[in-house]
Tab-separated table of N, CA and C in Angstrom:
chain	number	residue	atom	x	y	z
A	239	UNK	N	-70.526	-1.408	-147.246
A	239	UNK	CA	-70.810	-1.344	-145.760
A	239	UNK	C	-71.092	-2.902	-145.717
A	240	UNK	N	-71.647	-3.926	-145.865
A	240	UNK	CA	-71.378	-5.281	-145.975
A	240	UNK	C	-69.924	-6.183	-145.973
A	241	UNK	N	-69.578	-5.013	-146.746
A	241	UNK	CA	-67.959	-5.695	-147.305
A	241	UNK	C	-67.320	-5.574	-145.678
A	242	UNK	N	-67.785	-3.978	-145.452
A	242	UNK	CA	-66.341	-3.196	-144.641
A	242	UNK	C	-67.083	-4.018	-143.252
A	243	UNK	N	-68.265	-4.578	-142.984
A	243	UNK	CA	-68.339	-6.052	-141.569
A	243	UNK	C	-67.659	-7.555	-141.465
A	244	UNK	N	-67.765	-7.608	-142.674
A	244	UNK	CA	-67.335	-8.754	-143.332
A	244	UNK	C	-65.639	-8.926	-143.229
A	245	UNK	N	-65.164	-8.250	-143.479
A	245	UNK	CA	-63.766	-7.536	-143.007
A	245	UNK	C	-63.244	-7.690	-141.447
A	246	UNK	N	-64.181	-6.591	-140.959
A	246	UNK	CA	-64.135	-6.915	-139.856
A	246	UNK	C	-64.466	-8.044	-139.177
A	247	UNK	N	-65.462	-8.824	-139.272
A	247	UNK	CA	-65.032	-10.256	-138.677
A	247	UNK	C	-64.669	-11.092	-138.836
A	248	UNK	N	-63.292	-10.905	-140.057
A	248	UNK	CA	-62.328	-11.766	-140.294
A	248	UNK	C	-61.491	-11.688	-139.690
A	249	UNK	N	-60.881	-9.926	-139.187
A	249	UNK	CA	-59.870	-9.802	-137.520
A	249	UNK	C	-60.035	-10.442	-137.122
A	250	UNK	N	-58.700	-9.889	-136.301
A	250	UNK	CA	-58.644	-10.905	-134.756
A	250	UNK	C	-59.148	-9.994	-134.876
A	251	UNK	N	-59.758	-10.773	-132.507
A	251	UNK	CA	-61.233	-9.926	-131.863
A	251	UNK	C	-59.965	-8.448	-131.684
A	252	UNK	N	-60.920	-7.876	-131.301
A	252	UNK	CA	-59.970	-6.945	-130.293
A	252	UNK	C	-60.909	-6.106	-128.748
A	253	UNK	N	-61.121	-5.649	-127.936
A	253	UNK	CA	-61.591	-5.105	-127.054
A	253	UNK	C	-62.363	-4.182	-127.704
A	254	UNK	N	-63.584	-4.559	-127.217
A	254	UNK	CA	-64.169	-3.163	-127.839
A	254	UNK	C	-64.552	-1.976	-128.089
A	255	UNK	N	-64.627	-0.959	-128.653
A	255	UNK	CA	-63.906	0.448	-128.894
A	255	UNK	C	-65.716	1.441	-128.469
A	256	UNK	N	-65.198	1.640	-127.264
A	256	UNK	CA	-66.341	2.783	-127.045
A	256	UNK	C	-66.525	3.717	-128.151
A	257	UNK	N	-67.911	4.140	-128.775
A	257	UNK	CA	-67.973	5.358	-130.040
A	257	UNK	C	-68.057	6.190	-128.412
A	258	UNK	N	-67.191	8.220	-128.470
A	258	UNK	CA	-67.446	9.025	-127.592
A	258	UNK	C	-68.375	9.260	-128.144
A	259	UNK	N	-69.477	10.174	-127.064
A	259	UNK	CA	-70.803	10.207	-126.718
A	259	UNK	C	-70.640	11.272	-126.939
A	260	UNK	N	-71.740	12.198	-127.575
A	260	UNK	CA	-71.871	13.203	-128.493
A	260	UNK	C	-72.695	13.978	-126.964
A	261	UNK	N	-71.919	15.758	-126.860
A	261	UNK	CA	-72.024	16.205	-125.934
A	261	UNK	C	-74.184	16.473	-125.717
A	262	UNK	N	-73.804	16.885	-124.654
A	262	UNK	CA	-75.667	16.001	-123.469
A	262	UNK	C	-76.136	17.521	-124.020
A	263	UNK	N	-77.665	17.600	-124.572
A	263	UNK	CA	-77.435	19.606	-125.064
A	263	UNK	C	-77.224	21.292	-123.765
A	264	UNK	N	-77.454	19.842	-122.688
A	264	UNK	CA	-77.237	20.586	-121.069
A	264	UNK	C	-75.659	21.224	-120.796
A	265	UNK	N	-74.709	20.234	-121.549
A	265	UNK	CA	-72.844	20.287	-121.350
A	265	UNK	C	-72.558	21.499	-122.076
A	266	UNK	N	-71.868	22.153	-121.939
A	266	UNK	CA	-71.764	22.895	-121.569
A	266	UNK	C	-71.473	24.621	-121.459
A	267	UNK	N	-70.801	25.479	-122.424
A	267	UNK	CA	-71.476	26.610	-122.410
A	267	UNK	C	-72.384	27.640	-122.680
A	268	UNK	N	-72.891	28.453	-122.551
A	268	UNK	CA	-74.071	29.144	-123.027
A	268	UNK	C	-73.623	30.274	-123.752
A	269	UNK	N	-72.551	30.744	-122.963
A	269	UNK	CA	-71.940	31.676	-123.443
A	269	UNK	C	-71.241	32.116	-123.350
A	270	UNK	N	-70.485	32.598	-124.307
A	270	UNK	CA	-68.428	33.213	-124.743
A	270	UNK	C	-68.488	33.945	-124.875
A	271	UNK	N	-67.277	34.950	-123.772
A	271	UNK	CA	-67.620	36.797	-124.363
A	271	UNK	C	-66.314	36.658	-125.901
A	272	UNK	N	-66.600	37.585	-126.130
A	272	UNK	CA	-66.176	37.980	-127.843
A	272	UNK	C	-65.124	38.568	-127.276
A	273	UNK	N	-64.533	38.962	-126.173
A	273	UNK	CA	-63.051	39.596	-126.758
A	273	UNK	C	-62.271	38.426	-125.970
A	274	UNK	N	-62.725	37.106	-125.278
A	274	UNK	CA	-62.210	35.912	-125.280
A	274	UNK	C	-61.733	35.377	-126.375
A	275	UNK	N	-62.634	35.426	-127.351
A	275	UNK	CA	-62.184	34.278	-128.799
A	275	UNK	C	-61.065	35.180	-129.491
A	276	UNK	N	-60.396	33.985	-129.940
A	276	UNK	CA	-59.031	34.579	-130.606
A	276	UNK	C	-58.911	34.518	-131.748
A	277	UNK	N	-59.620	33.134	-132.434
A	277	UNK	CA	-59.831	33.249	-134.204
A	277	UNK	C	-61.383	31.577	-134.238
A	278	UNK	N	-61.302	31.312	-135.241
A	278	UNK	CA	-62.404	30.462	-135.518
A	278	UNK	C	-62.483	29.814	-136.678
A	279	UNK	N	-62.664	28.217	-136.053
A	279	UNK	CA	-62.614	27.599	-138.115
A	279	UNK	C	-63.504	26.975	-138.303
A	280	UNK	N	-64.113	26.777	-138.933
A	280	UNK	CA	-65.584	26.430	-139.684
A	280	UNK	C	-64.696	24.746	-140.150
A	281	UNK	N	-65.582	23.746	-139.547
A	281	UNK	CA	-65.118	21.853	-139.652
A	281	UNK	C	-65.802	21.433	-140.283
A	282	UNK	N	-67.476	21.944	-140.219
A	282	UNK	CA	-68.153	21.132	-141.676
A	282	UNK	C	-68.961	22.006	-140.794
A	283	UNK	N	-70.553	21.405	-142.652
A	283	UNK	CA	-72.180	22.162	-141.817
A	283	UNK	C	-72.865	22.515	-140.633
A	284	UNK	N	-72.209	22.041	-139.474
A	284	UNK	CA	-72.780	21.847	-137.806
A	284	UNK	C	-71.686	21.871	-136.536
A	285	UNK	N	-70.531	22.289	-137.263
A	285	UNK	CA	-69.130	21.835	-135.897
A	285	UNK	C	-68.469	23.599	-136.596
A	286	UNK	N	-68.453	24.334	-136.033
A	286	UNK	CA	-66.873	25.883	-135.605
A	286	UNK	C	-66.606	25.114	-133.974
A	287	UNK	N	-64.837	25.823	-134.563
A	287	UNK	CA	-64.525	25.171	-133.260
A	287	UNK	C	-64.356	26.922	-132.687
A	288	UNK	N	-63.850	27.045	-131.493
A	288	UNK	CA	-63.781	29.092	-131.025
A	288	UNK	C	-62.727	28.906	-130.678
A	289	UNK	N	-61.196	28.914	-130.862
A	289	UNK	CA	-60.101	28.898	-130.229
A	289	UNK	C	-60.348	29.930	-129.618
A	290	UNK	N	-60.152	30.294	-127.851
A	290	UNK	CA	-59.733	31.182	-127.404
A	290	UNK	C	-58.585	31.840	-126.522
A	291	UNK	N	-58.316	32.859	-125.827
A	291	UNK	CA	-57.472	33.422	-126.381
A	291	UNK	C	-57.238	32.449	-124.872
A	292	UNK	N	-57.063	32.276	-124.359
A	292	UNK	CA	-56.809	32.084	-123.431
A	292	UNK	C	-56.124	30.685	-123.722
A	293	UNK	N	-56.633	29.888	-124.809
A	293	UNK	CA	-55.818	28.341	-125.558
A	293	UNK	C	-56.903	26.783	-125.778
A	294	UNK	N	-57.590	27.664	-124.841
A	294	UNK	CA	-58.661	26.360	-125.158
A	294	UNK	C	-59.862	26.962	-126.097
A	295	UNK	N	-59.821	25.042	-126.590
A	295	UNK	CA	-60.549	25.151	-127.712
A	295	UNK	C	-62.592	25.073	-127.408
A	296	UNK	N	-63.548	25.434	-127.861
A	296	UNK	CA	-64.814	25.315	-127.316
A	296	UNK	C	-65.634	24.967	-128.832
A	297	UNK	N	-65.519	23.144	-128.584
A	297	UNK	CA	-66.404	23.398	-129.727
A	297	UNK	C	-68.366	23.701	-129.949
A	298	UNK	N	-68.903	24.445	-131.386
A	298	UNK	CA	-69.869	24.264	-131.118
A	298	UNK	C	-70.669	23.694	-131.850
A	299	UNK	N	-71.586	22.506	-131.804
A	299	UNK	CA	-72.086	21.764	-132.330
A	299	UNK	C	-73.878	22.218	-133.153
A	300	UNK	N	-74.340	22.862	-133.997
A	300	UNK	CA	-75.071	23.461	-134.111
A	300	UNK	C	-76.436	22.856	-134.508
A	301	UNK	N	-77.251	22.699	-134.040
A	301	UNK	CA	-78.705	21.452	-133.926
A	301	UNK	C	-79.240	21.436	-135.027
A	302	UNK	N	-78.636	21.881	-135.905
A	302	UNK	CA	-78.919	21.524	-137.291
A	302	UNK	C	-78.282	21.964	-138.034
A	303	UNK	N	-77.854	21.227	-139.254
A	303	UNK	CA	-76.687	21.547	-139.656
A	303	UNK	C	-77.187	22.844	-140.645
A	304	UNK	N	-76.406	23.510	-140.668
A	304	UNK	CA	-76.117	25.203	-141.781
A	304	UNK	C	-76.040	24.906	-143.275
A	305	UNK	N	-77.240	25.791	-144.357
A	305	UNK	CA	-76.426	25.035	-145.824
A	305	UNK	C	-74.965	25.656	-145.968
A	306	UNK	N	-74.408	25.364	-147.084
A	306	UNK	CA	-72.998	25.599	-147.514
A	306	UNK	C	-72.348	26.377	-145.862
A	307	UNK	N	-72.149	26.298	-144.746
A	307	UNK	CA	-70.667	26.474	-143.616
A	307	UNK	C	-69.972	26.237	-144.018
A	308	UNK	N	-69.905	25.079	-144.670
A	308	UNK	CA	-68.606	23.591	-143.942
A	308	UNK	C	-68.051	23.836	-145.218
A	309	UNK	N	-68.468	25.185	-146.572
A	309	UNK	CA	-67.789	25.251	-148.298
A	309	UNK	C	-67.414	26.283	-147.452
A	310	UNK	N	-67.851	27.637	-147.321
A	310	UNK	CA	-67.911	28.574	-147.376
A	310	UNK	C	-66.845	29.107	-146.136
A	311	UNK	N	-66.853	28.519	-145.241
A	311	UNK	CA	-65.988	28.642	-143.978
A	311	UNK	C	-65.692	29.833	-143.457
A	312	UNK	N	-67.164	30.562	-143.635
A	312	UNK	CA	-67.124	31.917	-143.485
A	312	UNK	C	-69.062	32.369	-142.787
A	313	UNK	N	-68.616	33.283	-141.524
A	313	UNK	CA	-69.715	33.372	-140.974
A	313	UNK	C	-69.501	34.757	-140.516
A	314	UNK	N	-70.462	35.282	-140.070
A	314	UNK	CA	-70.801	36.457	-139.523
A	314	UNK	C	-72.287	36.692	-138.370
A	315	UNK	N	-72.126	37.545	-137.232
A	315	UNK	CA	-73.510	37.850	-136.703
A	315	UNK	C	-73.804	38.277	-135.843
A	316	UNK	N	-74.244	39.211	-134.934
A	316	UNK	CA	-74.708	40.190	-134.861
A	316	UNK	C	-75.434	40.115	-132.945
A	317	UNK	N	-74.777	40.038	-132.483
A	317	UNK	CA	-75.339	40.477	-131.286
A	317	UNK	C	-74.937	41.942	-130.028
A	318	UNK	N	-76.333	42.321	-129.350
A	318	UNK	CA	-76.016	43.036	-129.128
A	318	UNK	C	-74.717	43.566	-127.356
A	319	UNK	N	-74.791	42.134	-127.312
A	319	UNK	CA	-74.121	41.884	-126.075
A	319	UNK	C	-72.470	41.763	-126.036
A	320	UNK	N	-72.112	41.666	-125.221
A	320	UNK	CA	-70.217	41.617	-124.962
A	320	UNK	C	-70.223	39.787	-125.204
A	321	UNK	N	-70.665	38.866	-125.307
A	321	UNK	CA	-70.938	37.333	-125.084
A	321	UNK	C	-72.073	37.110	-126.991
A	322	UNK	N	-70.809	36.015	-127.099
A	322	UNK	CA	-72.033	35.045	-128.099
A	322	UNK	C	-72.556	34.158	-127.450
A	323	UNK	N	-73.980	33.999	-127.888
A	323	UNK	CA	-74.808	32.990	-126.811
A	323	UNK	C	-74.889	31.358	-127.859
A	324	UNK	N	-75.583	30.246	-126.847
A	324	UNK	CA	-76.338	29.177	-128.124
A	324	UNK	C	-77.562	29.562	-128.305
A	325	UNK	N	-77.871	31.370	-127.703
A	325	UNK	CA	-79.527	31.429	-128.088
A	325	UNK	C	-78.826	32.430	-129.267
A	326	UNK	N	-78.174	32.515	-129.579
A	326	UNK	CA	-77.363	33.902	-131.425
A	326	UNK	C	-77.856	32.125	-132.265
A	327	UNK	N	-77.579	33.218	-133.689
A	327	UNK	CA	-78.324	33.182	-134.539
A	327	UNK	C	-76.734	33.278	-135.086
A	328	UNK	N	-76.130	32.366	-136.134
A	328	UNK	CA	-75.171	33.250	-137.348
A	328	UNK	C	-75.714	32.939	-138.869
A	329	UNK	N	-75.037	33.594	-139.599
A	329	UNK	CA	-75.690	34.435	-141.349
A	329	UNK	C	-73.630	33.615	-141.929
A	330	UNK	N	-73.989	32.376	-142.664
A	330	UNK	CA	-73.230	32.302	-144.174
A	330	UNK	C	-72.979	33.207	-144.107
A	331	UNK	N	-71.440	33.507	-144.679
A	331	UNK	CA	-71.202	34.177	-146.053
A	331	UNK	C	-71.373	33.803	-146.978
A	332	UNK	N	-71.593	34.452	-148.050
A	332	UNK	CA	-71.279	33.569	-150.011
A	332	UNK	C	-70.255	34.440	-150.527
A	333	UNK	N	-69.075	33.516	-150.345
A	333	UNK	CA	-68.224	34.330	-150.822
A	333	UNK	C	-67.823	34.894	-152.488
A	334	UNK	N	-68.048	33.786	-153.539
A	334	UNK	CA	-68.308	33.583	-154.661
A	334	UNK	C	-68.842	34.596	-155.560
A	335	UNK	N	-68.340	36.281	-156.389
A	335	UNK	CA	-69.232	37.214	-156.493
A	335	UNK	C	-69.011	38.503	-155.963
A	336	UNK	N	-68.858	38.443	-154.578
A	336	UNK	CA	-68.655	39.374	-153.946
A	336	UNK	C	-69.865	38.741	-152.944
A	337	UNK	N	-69.454	39.245	-151.833
A	337	UNK	CA	-69.790	38.827	-150.772
A	337	UNK	C	-71.778	38.718	-150.592
A	338	UNK	N	-72.344	38.016	-150.081
A	338	UNK	CA	-73.708	38.139	-150.120
A	338	UNK	C	-73.927	37.268	-148.705
A	339	UNK	N	-75.330	37.154	-148.443
A	339	UNK	CA	-75.436	36.707	-146.491
A	339	UNK	C	-76.136	35.650	-147.258
A	340	UNK	N	-76.015	34.304	-147.020
A	340	UNK	CA	-76.683	33.066	-147.585
A	340	UNK	C	-77.708	32.603	-146.201
A	341	UNK	N	-77.038	31.432	-145.105
A	341	UNK	CA	-79.044	31.237	-144.817
A	341	UNK	C	-77.798	31.663	-143.283
A	342	UNK	N	-79.306	31.088	-142.314
A	342	UNK	CA	-79.067	32.081	-140.907
A	342	UNK	C	-79.499	30.373	-139.793
A	343	UNK	N	-78.690	30.541	-139.082
A	343	UNK	CA	-78.693	28.789	-138.066
A	343	UNK	C	-78.646	29.182	-136.394
A	344	UNK	N	-79.162	28.644	-136.334
A	344	UNK	CA	-78.814	28.670	-134.847
A	344	UNK	C	-76.992	28.559	-133.921
A	345	UNK	N	-76.931	28.703	-133.010
A	345	UNK	CA	-75.815	27.825	-131.896
A	345	UNK	C	-76.264	27.063	-131.270
A	346	UNK	N	-75.323	26.227	-131.034
A	346	UNK	CA	-75.121	25.068	-130.447
A	346	UNK	C	-74.495	25.267	-128.745
A	347	UNK	N	-74.191	24.435	-127.184
A	347	UNK	CA	-73.110	25.587	-126.509
A	347	UNK	C	-72.256	25.121	-126.974
A	348	UNK	N	-71.772	25.164	-126.738
A	348	UNK	CA	-70.278	24.972	-126.154
A	348	UNK	C	-69.027	24.380	-125.866
A	349	UNK	N	-68.522	23.493	-125.879
A	349	UNK	CA	-68.589	22.487	-125.085
A	349	UNK	C	-66.691	22.512	-125.606
A	350	UNK	N	-65.503	22.057	-124.048
A	350	UNK	CA	-64.813	21.444	-124.633
A	350	UNK	C	-64.026	20.782	-125.628
A	351	UNK	N	-63.129	20.858	-125.971
A	351	UNK	CA	-62.653	20.305	-126.832
A	351	UNK	C	-61.386	20.155	-127.509
A	352	UNK	N	-60.306	19.074	-127.125
A	352	UNK	CA	-59.093	19.148	-127.627
A	352	UNK	C	-58.714	18.681	-129.044
A	353	UNK	N	-58.389	19.500	-129.768
A	353	UNK	CA	-57.983	19.211	-131.452
A	353	UNK	C	-57.113	18.104	-131.102
A	354	UNK	N	-56.769	16.853	-132.117
A	354	UNK	CA	-56.430	15.362	-132.722
A	354	UNK	C	-54.989	16.267	-133.143
A	355	UNK	N	-54.031	15.933	-132.414
A	355	UNK	CA	-52.354	16.029	-133.507
A	355	UNK	C	-52.975	16.151	-135.626
A	356	UNK	N	-53.888	15.615	-135.710
A	356	UNK	CA	-53.714	15.851	-137.533
A	356	UNK	C	-54.341	16.938	-137.578
A	357	UNK	N	-55.817	17.777	-137.148
A	357	UNK	CA	-55.712	18.225	-137.170
A	357	UNK	C	-55.599	20.062	-137.815
């Protein structure tokens, strides 16, 4: 860490870069229609991107890391409604040796997200 700080101090001064603020707990959509989901992409243990049929990407950042979600990249959910909400629970699907269920974790809100070209 100190080497990085030392190198940065030797570089020519640049305008400070403001970090992208984390989504506020109240921002974003609380629920999305199941029929509107085209696909999902697990980013890591705390993040799932939902690609909607209209082309939008909604990022869901879980309030707490969900063990093995990023490694397995598979989850399931059960809802009696026609929508998935921030109050719903997902369960990691463990794939080795046949499908088994892993940790269950709560969702966060669905916040509009624009993927970079590298993603």
